C-alpha positions as semicolon CSV with decimal commas, in nm:
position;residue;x (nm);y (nm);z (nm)
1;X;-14,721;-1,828;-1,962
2;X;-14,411;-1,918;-2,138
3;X;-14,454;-2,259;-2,140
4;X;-14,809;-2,403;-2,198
5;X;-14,904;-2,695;-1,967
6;X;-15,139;-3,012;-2,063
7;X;-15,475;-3,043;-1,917
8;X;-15,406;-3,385;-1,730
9;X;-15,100;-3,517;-1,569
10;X;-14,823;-3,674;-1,808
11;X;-14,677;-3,998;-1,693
12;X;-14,345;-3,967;-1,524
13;X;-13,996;-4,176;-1,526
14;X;-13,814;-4,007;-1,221
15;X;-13,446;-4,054;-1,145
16;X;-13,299;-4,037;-0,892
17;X;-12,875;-4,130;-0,827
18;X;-12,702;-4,074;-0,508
19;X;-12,366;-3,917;-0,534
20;X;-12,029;-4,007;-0,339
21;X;-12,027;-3,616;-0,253
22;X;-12,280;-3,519;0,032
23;X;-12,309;-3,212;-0,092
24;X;-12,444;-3,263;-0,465
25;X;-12,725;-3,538;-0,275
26;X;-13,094;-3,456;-0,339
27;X;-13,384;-3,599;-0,153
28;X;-13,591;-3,871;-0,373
29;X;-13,922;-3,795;-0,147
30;X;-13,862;-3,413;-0,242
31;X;-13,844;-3,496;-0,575
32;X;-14,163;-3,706;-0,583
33;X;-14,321;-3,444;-0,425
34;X;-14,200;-3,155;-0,674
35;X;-14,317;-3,370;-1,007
36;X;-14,701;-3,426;-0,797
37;X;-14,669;-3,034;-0,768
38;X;-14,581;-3,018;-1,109
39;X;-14,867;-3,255;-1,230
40;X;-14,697;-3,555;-1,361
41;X;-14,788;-3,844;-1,271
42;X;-14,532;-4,107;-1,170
43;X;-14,504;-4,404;-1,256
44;X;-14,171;-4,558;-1,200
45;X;-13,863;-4,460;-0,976
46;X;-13,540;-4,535;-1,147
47;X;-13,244;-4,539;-0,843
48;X;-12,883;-4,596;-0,863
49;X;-12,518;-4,426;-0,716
50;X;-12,221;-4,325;-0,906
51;X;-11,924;-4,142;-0,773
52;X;-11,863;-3,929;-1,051
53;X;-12,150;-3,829;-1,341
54;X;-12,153;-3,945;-1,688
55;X;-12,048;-3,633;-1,886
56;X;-12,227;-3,720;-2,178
57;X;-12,536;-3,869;-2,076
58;X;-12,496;-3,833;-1,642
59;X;-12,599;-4,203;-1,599
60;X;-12,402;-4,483;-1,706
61;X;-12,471;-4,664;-2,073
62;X;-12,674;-4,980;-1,815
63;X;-12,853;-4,707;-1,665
64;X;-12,985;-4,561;-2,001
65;X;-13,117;-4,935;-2,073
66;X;-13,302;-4,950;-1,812
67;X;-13,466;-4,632;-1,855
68;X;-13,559;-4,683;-2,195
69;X;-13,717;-5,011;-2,088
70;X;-13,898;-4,800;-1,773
71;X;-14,025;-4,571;-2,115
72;X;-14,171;-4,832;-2,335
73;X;-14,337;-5,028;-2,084
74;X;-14,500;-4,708;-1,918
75;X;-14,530;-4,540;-2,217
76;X;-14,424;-4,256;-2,037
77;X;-14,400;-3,933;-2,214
78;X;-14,176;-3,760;-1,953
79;X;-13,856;-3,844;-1,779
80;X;-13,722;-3,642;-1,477
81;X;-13,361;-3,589;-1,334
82;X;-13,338;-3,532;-0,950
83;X;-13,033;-3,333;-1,072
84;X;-12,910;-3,038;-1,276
85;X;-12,829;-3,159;-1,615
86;X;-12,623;-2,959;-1,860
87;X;-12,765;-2,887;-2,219
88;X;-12,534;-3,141;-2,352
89;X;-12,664;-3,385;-2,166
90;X;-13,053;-3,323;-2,147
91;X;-13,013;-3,366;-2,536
92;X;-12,810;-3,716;-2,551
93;X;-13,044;-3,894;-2,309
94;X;-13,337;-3,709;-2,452
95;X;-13,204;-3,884;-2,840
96;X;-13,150;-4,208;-2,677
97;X;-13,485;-4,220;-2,526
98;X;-13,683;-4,058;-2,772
99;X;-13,908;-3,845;-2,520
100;X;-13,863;-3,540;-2,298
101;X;-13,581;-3,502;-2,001
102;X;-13,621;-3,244;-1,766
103;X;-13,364;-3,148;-1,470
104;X;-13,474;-3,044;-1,132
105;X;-13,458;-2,670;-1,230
106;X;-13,696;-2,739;-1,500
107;X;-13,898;-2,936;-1,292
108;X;-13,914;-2,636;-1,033
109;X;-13,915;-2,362;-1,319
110;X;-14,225;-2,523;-1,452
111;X;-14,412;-2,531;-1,083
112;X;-14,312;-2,165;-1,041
113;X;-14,442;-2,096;-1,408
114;X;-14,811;-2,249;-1,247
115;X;-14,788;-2,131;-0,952
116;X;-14,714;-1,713;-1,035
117;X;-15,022;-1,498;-1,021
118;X;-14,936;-1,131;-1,023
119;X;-14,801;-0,885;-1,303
120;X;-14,450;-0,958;-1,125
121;X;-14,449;-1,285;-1,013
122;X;-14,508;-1,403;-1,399
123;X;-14,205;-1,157;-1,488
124;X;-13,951;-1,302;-1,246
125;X;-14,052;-1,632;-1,360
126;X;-14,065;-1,584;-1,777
127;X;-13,711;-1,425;-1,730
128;X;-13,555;-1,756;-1,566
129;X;-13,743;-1,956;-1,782
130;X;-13,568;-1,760;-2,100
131;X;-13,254;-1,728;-1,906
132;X;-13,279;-2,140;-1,924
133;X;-13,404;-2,188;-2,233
134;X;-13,098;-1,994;-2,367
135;X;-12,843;-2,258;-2,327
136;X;-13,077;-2,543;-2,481
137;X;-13,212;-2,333;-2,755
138;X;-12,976;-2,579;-3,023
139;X;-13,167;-2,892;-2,897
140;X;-13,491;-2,797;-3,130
141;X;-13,348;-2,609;-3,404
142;X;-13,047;-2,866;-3,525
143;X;-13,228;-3,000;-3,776
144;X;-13,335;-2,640;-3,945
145;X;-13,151;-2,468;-4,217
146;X;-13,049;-2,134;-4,311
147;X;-13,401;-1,927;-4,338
148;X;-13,500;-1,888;-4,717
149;X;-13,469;-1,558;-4,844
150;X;-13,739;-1,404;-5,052
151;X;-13,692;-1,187;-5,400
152;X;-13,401;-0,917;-5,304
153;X;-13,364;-1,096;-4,977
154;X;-13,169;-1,410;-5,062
155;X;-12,799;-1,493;-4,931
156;X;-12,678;-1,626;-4,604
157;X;-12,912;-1,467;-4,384
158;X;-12,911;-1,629;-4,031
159;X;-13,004;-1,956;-3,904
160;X;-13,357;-2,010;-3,701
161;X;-13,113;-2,086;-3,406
162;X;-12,959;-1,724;-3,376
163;X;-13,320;-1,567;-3,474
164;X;-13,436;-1,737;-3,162
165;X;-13,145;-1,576;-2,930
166;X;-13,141;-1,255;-3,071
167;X;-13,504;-1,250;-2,964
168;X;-13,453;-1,429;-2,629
169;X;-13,221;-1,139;-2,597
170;X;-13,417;-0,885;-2,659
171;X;-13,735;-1,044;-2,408
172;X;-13,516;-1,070;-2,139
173;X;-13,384;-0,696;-2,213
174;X;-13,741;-0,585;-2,185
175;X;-13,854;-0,799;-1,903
176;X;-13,544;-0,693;-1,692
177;X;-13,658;-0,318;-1,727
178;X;-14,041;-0,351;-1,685
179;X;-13,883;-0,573;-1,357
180;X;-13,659;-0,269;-1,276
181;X;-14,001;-0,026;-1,221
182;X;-14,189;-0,279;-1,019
183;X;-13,866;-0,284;-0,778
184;X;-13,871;0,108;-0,793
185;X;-14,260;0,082;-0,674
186;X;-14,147;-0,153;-0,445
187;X;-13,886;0,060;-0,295
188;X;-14,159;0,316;-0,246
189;X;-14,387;0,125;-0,029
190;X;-14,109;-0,009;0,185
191;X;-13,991;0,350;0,229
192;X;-14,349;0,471;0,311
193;X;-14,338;0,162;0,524
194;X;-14,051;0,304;0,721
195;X;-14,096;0,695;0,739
196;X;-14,426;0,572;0,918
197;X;-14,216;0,303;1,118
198;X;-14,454;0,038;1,089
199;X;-14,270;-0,280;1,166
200;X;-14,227;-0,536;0,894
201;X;-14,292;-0,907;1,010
202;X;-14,161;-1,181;0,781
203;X;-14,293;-1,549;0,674
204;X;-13,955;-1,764;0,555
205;X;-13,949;-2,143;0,530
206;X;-13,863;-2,470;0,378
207;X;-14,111;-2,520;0,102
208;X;-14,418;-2,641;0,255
209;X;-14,341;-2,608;0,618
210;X;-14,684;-2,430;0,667
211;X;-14,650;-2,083;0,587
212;X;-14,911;-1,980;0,428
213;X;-15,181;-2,177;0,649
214;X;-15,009;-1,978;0,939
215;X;-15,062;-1,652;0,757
216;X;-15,409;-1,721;0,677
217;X;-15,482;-1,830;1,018
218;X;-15,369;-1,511;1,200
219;X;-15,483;-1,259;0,928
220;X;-15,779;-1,383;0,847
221;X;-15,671;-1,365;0,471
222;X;-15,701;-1,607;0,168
223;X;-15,409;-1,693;0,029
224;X;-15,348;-1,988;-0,165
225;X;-15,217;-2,270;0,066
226;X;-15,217;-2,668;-0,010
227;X;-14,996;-2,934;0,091
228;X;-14,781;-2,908;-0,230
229;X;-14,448;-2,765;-0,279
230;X;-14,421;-2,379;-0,382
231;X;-14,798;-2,319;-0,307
232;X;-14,703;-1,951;-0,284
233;X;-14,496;-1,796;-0,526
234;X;-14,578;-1,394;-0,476
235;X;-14,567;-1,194;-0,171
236;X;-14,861;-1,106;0,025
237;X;-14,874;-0,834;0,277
238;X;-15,129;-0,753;0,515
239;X;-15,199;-0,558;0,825
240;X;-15,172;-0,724;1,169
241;X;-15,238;-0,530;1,499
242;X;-15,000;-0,649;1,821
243;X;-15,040;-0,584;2,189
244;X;-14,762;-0,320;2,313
245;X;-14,653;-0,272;1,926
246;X;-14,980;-0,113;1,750
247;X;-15,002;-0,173;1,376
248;X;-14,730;-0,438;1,152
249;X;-14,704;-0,589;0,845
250;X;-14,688;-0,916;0,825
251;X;-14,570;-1,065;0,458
252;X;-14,574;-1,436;0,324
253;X;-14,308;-1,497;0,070
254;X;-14,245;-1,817;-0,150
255;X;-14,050;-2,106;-0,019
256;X;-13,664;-2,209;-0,055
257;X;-13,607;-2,579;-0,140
258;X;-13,233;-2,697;-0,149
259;X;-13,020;-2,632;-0,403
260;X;-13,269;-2,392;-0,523
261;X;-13,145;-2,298;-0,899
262;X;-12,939;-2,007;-0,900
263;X;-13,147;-1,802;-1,143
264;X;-13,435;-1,855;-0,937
265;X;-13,279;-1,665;-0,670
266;X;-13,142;-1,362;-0,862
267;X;-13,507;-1,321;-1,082
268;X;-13,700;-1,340;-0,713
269;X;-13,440;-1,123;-0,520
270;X;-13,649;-0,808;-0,584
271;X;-13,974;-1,040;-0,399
272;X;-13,755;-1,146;-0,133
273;X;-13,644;-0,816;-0,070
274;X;-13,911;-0,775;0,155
275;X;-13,726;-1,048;0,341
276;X;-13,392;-0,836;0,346
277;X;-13,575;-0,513;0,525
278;X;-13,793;-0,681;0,756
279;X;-13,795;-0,613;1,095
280;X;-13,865;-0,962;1,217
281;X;-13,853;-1,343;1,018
282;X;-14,033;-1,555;1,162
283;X;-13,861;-1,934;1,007
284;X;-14,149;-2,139;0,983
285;X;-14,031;-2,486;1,032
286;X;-14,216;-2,843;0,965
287;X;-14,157;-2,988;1,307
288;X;-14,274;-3,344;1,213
289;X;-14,027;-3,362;0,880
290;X;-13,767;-3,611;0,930
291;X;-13,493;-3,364;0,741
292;X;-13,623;-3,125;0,953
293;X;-13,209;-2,973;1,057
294;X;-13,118;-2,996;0,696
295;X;-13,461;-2,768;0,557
296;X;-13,339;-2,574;0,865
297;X;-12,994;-2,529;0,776
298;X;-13,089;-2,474;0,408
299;X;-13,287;-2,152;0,498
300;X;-13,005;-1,998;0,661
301;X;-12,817;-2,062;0,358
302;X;-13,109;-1,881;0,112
303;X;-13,121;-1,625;0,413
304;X;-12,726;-1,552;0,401
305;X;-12,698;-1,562;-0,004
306;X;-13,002;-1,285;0,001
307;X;-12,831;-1,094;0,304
308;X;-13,144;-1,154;0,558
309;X;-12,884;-1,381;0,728
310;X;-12,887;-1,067;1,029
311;X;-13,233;-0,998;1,077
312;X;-13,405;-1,056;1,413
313;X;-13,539;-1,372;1,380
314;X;-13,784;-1,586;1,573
315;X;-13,808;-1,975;1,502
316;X;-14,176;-2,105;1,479
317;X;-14,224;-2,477;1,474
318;X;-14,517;-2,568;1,276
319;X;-14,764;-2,911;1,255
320;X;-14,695;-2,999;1,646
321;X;-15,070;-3,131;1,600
322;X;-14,901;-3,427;1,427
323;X;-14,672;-3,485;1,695
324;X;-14,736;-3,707;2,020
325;X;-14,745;-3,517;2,318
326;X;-14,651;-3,209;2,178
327;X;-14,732;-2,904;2,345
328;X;-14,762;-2,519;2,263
329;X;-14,494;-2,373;2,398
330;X;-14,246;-2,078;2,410
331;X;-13,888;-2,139;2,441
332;X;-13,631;-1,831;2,536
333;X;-13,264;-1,812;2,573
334;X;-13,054;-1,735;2,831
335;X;-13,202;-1,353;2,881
336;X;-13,550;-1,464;2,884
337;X;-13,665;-1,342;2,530
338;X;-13,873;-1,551;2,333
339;X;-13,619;-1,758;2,025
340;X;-13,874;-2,057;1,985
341;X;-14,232;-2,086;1,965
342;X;-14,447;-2,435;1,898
343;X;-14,766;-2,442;1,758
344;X;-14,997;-2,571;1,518
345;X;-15,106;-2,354;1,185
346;X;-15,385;-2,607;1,082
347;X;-15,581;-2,630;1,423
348;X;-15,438;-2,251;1,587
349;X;-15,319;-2,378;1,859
350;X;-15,019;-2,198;2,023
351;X;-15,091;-1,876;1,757
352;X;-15,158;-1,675;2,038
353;X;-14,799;-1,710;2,201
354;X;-14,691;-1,682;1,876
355;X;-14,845;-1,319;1,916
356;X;-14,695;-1,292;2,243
357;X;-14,325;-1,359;2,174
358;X;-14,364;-1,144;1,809
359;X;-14,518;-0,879;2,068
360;X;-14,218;-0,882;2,320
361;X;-13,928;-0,879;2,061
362;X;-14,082;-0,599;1,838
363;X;-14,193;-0,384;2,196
364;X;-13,847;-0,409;2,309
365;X;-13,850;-0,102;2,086
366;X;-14,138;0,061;2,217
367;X;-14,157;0,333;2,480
368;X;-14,476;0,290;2,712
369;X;-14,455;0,526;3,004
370;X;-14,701;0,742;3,194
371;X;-14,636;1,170;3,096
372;X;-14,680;1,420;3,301
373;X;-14,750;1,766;3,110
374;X;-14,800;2,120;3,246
375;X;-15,096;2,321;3,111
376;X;-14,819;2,540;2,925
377;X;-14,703;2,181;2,742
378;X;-14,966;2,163;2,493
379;X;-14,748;2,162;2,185
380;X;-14,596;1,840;2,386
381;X;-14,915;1,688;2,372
382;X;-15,052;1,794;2,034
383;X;-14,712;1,633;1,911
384;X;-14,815;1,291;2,130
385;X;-15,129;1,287;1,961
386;X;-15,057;1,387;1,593
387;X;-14,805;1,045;1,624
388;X;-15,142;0,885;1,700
389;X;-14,917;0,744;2,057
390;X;-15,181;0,833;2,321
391;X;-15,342;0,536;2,478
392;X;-15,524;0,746;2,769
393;X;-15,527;1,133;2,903
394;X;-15,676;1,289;3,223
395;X;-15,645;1,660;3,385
396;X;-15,589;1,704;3,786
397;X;-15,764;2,022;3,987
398;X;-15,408;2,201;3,889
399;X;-15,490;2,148;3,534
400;X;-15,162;1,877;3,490
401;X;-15,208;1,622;3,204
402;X;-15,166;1,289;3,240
403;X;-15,098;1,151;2,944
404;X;-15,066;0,730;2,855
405;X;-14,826;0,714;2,559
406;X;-14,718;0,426;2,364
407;X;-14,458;0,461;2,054
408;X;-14,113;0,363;1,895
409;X;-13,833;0,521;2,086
410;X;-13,681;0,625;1,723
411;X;-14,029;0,840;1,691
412;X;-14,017;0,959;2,082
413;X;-13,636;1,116;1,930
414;X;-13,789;1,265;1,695
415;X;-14,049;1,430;1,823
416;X;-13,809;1,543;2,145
417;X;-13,527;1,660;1,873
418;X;-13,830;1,895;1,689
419;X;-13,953;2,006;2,043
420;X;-13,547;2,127;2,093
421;X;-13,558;1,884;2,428
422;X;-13,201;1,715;2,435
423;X;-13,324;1,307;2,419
424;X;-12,990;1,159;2,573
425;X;-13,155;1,357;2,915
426;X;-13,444;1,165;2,898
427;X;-13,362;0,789;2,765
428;X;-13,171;0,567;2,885
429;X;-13,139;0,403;3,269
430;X;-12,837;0,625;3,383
431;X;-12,984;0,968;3,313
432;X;-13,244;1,161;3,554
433;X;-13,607;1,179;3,410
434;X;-13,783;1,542;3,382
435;X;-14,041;1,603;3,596
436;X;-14,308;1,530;3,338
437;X;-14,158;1,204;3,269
438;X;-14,266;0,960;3,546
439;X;-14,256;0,584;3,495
């Protein structure tokens, strides 16, 4: 990767100051949490409030003191923010302290760096790495001079500093269009996807709020899952097979955190894409966290900024098993379908109403009826069966089929648009049924 990692854990200075406005407030737990992801090792918490940061060096010249002190005494090699620092500043406190600073996007750049495994994954996350880098770039070159030119090569030339964004430039030039064909290959499968209308079912979350145990647990798959932040970076998509729907796909995407850093989001829009054209989210949602409304409300924010903020969703409330006297259970809204489901990931308890209430929103477009068919209606039934919708067929004495078909009501158009039968005459409460259409 971009950024090569020590084999053991480097000891950690975090910091942590609460600001006057609510809205630039991070957690300090979250932040211990990301820097354990990370593999630092902590070793002191440095806290304090301001109601306005330092421009030059965030905290106040008391604040630095103290730090420094935190540093020797430690002898910590690492200092992290709980805060985005500019460039400007990363490099003052870094010269007062004399060791590495690194903000909370660093912090989570470098966990996403660890935590990528495929071709694309490692893309997304090298180009907001560089896309980073590129405003701090003077911090290590200051000290360098213009580049010596050889025999028939000297003059000016150009300084290591703009050597190092001219190639920057040209990475990220390069990584944006190798990114461009895996979205175009993407694109493909999710059209593929649709002409076949298999429905797409969603994993979204807070950062570990248990999606990918929940995956693994109902698909039977192996994907990485701990109890660490951003555990899953790429998407994983597998088959699942649902009573009354037949055949989705169910995909596991990586985590949003709060304030999640800007670049993040557009370099792993193409990944959550398969969040955008879902059929169905389901927001998996830590029921035992304490900030358990603001990870909530910090979803629908990721979910509105990606423009997933109108897809069908279903809330599942995850680790009831840690809960006193908590109890499977589906909750539904004021027309009886399902908006709520509790459970437990770890222990799979409550996963099969989690089936039920996926089953019962996705089946509300399903057609399940009993057909039917004159011995002249073959073609009708050859057309049933190529969609792979019959579920059971029988023949009277008169030589009538009965046919048990099950399919999406956009592929029961379809097939009666192809078959020249007018669909509006069949569908729908207020219309009269053929006589081959019984219920």
């Amino acid at each position: 990767m971009f950024f090569e990692r020590p084999e053991s854990g480097e000891r950690a200075i975090l910091v942590h100051i609460d600001m006057a406005d609510e809205a630039d407030r991070e957690s300090p737990k979250e932040l211990e949490e990301l820097a354990l992801s990370a593999g630092a090792d902590p070793v002191a918490y440095l806290t304090g409030s301001r109601s306005l940061p330092n421009p030059k060096t965030f905290i106040g010249s008391g604040k630095i003191d103290e730090l420094r002190d935190l540093v020797q005494f430690h002898e910590a090699e690492l200092v992290i923010f709980n805060h985005a620092l500019s460039p400007g500043q990363e490099r003052n406190i870094e010269h007062a302290l004399k060791c590495r600073v690194l903000d909370r996007t660093g912090l989570i750049l470098d966990i996403f760096a660890q935590r990528a495994r495929t071709h694309e994954g490692k893309l997304q996350v090298e180009l907001a790495q560089l896309e980073h880098m590129s405003t701090r770039l003077i911090r290590g070159w200051t000290h360098l001079e213009r580049q010596k030119g050889g025999i028939g090569l000297r003059g000016p030339g150009e300084t290591q500093l703009e050597t190092d964004r001219r190639l920057l430039r040209a990475r990220i030039k390069s990584i944006l269009k190798r990114l461009e064909k895996v979205r175009k290959q993407r694109e493909q499968g999710r059209r593929a996807r649709s002409r076949s209308e298999v429905p797409t079912v969603s994993l979204v979350g807070y950062t570990n709020a248990g999606k990918s145990t929940l995956f693994n647990n109902i698909t039977e798959a192996e994907v990485y899952a701990a109890d660490q932040l951003f555990a899953t970076l790429d998407p994983t998509l597998r088959r699942v097979d649902l009573d009354d729907v037949g055949p989705a796909i169910l995909a596991d995407t990586v985590g949003f955190i709060r304030h999640l850093p800007h670049k993040l989001v557009e370099a792993f829009r193409a990944t959550l894409q398969e969040t955008t054209e879902a059929t169905l989210l389901l927001h998996v949602i830590d029921a035992y966290d304490e900030d358990r409304q603001g990870h909530i409300d910090e979803v629908h924010s990721v979910l509105k900024e990606i423009g997933a903020d109108d897809v069908l969703t279903l809330e599942v409330y995850n680790k009831i098993d840690l809960m006193d006297h908590a109890e499977p259970r589906i909750d539904r809204n004021d027309e009886g379908k399902p908006e709520r489901v509790w459970l437990s990931a770890v222990s799979g308890v409550g996963t099969d109403l989690l089936f039920q209430a996926i089953s019962e929103l996705l089946a509300d477009d399903m057609f399940h009826e009993e057909l039917s068919l004159r011995p002249d209606e073959g073609g009708l039934r050859a057309q049933f069966y190529a969609q792979g919708a019959v579920l059971n067929e029988s023949v009277d004495e008169q030589g009538r089929i009965s046919l048990e078909v099950r399919l999406q009501k956009k592929d029961l158009l379809q097939l009666l648009s192809r078959m020249n039968i007018a669909p509006e005459r069949y569908l729908g409460a207020d219309v009269n049924k053929p006589e081959w259409l019984h219920s």
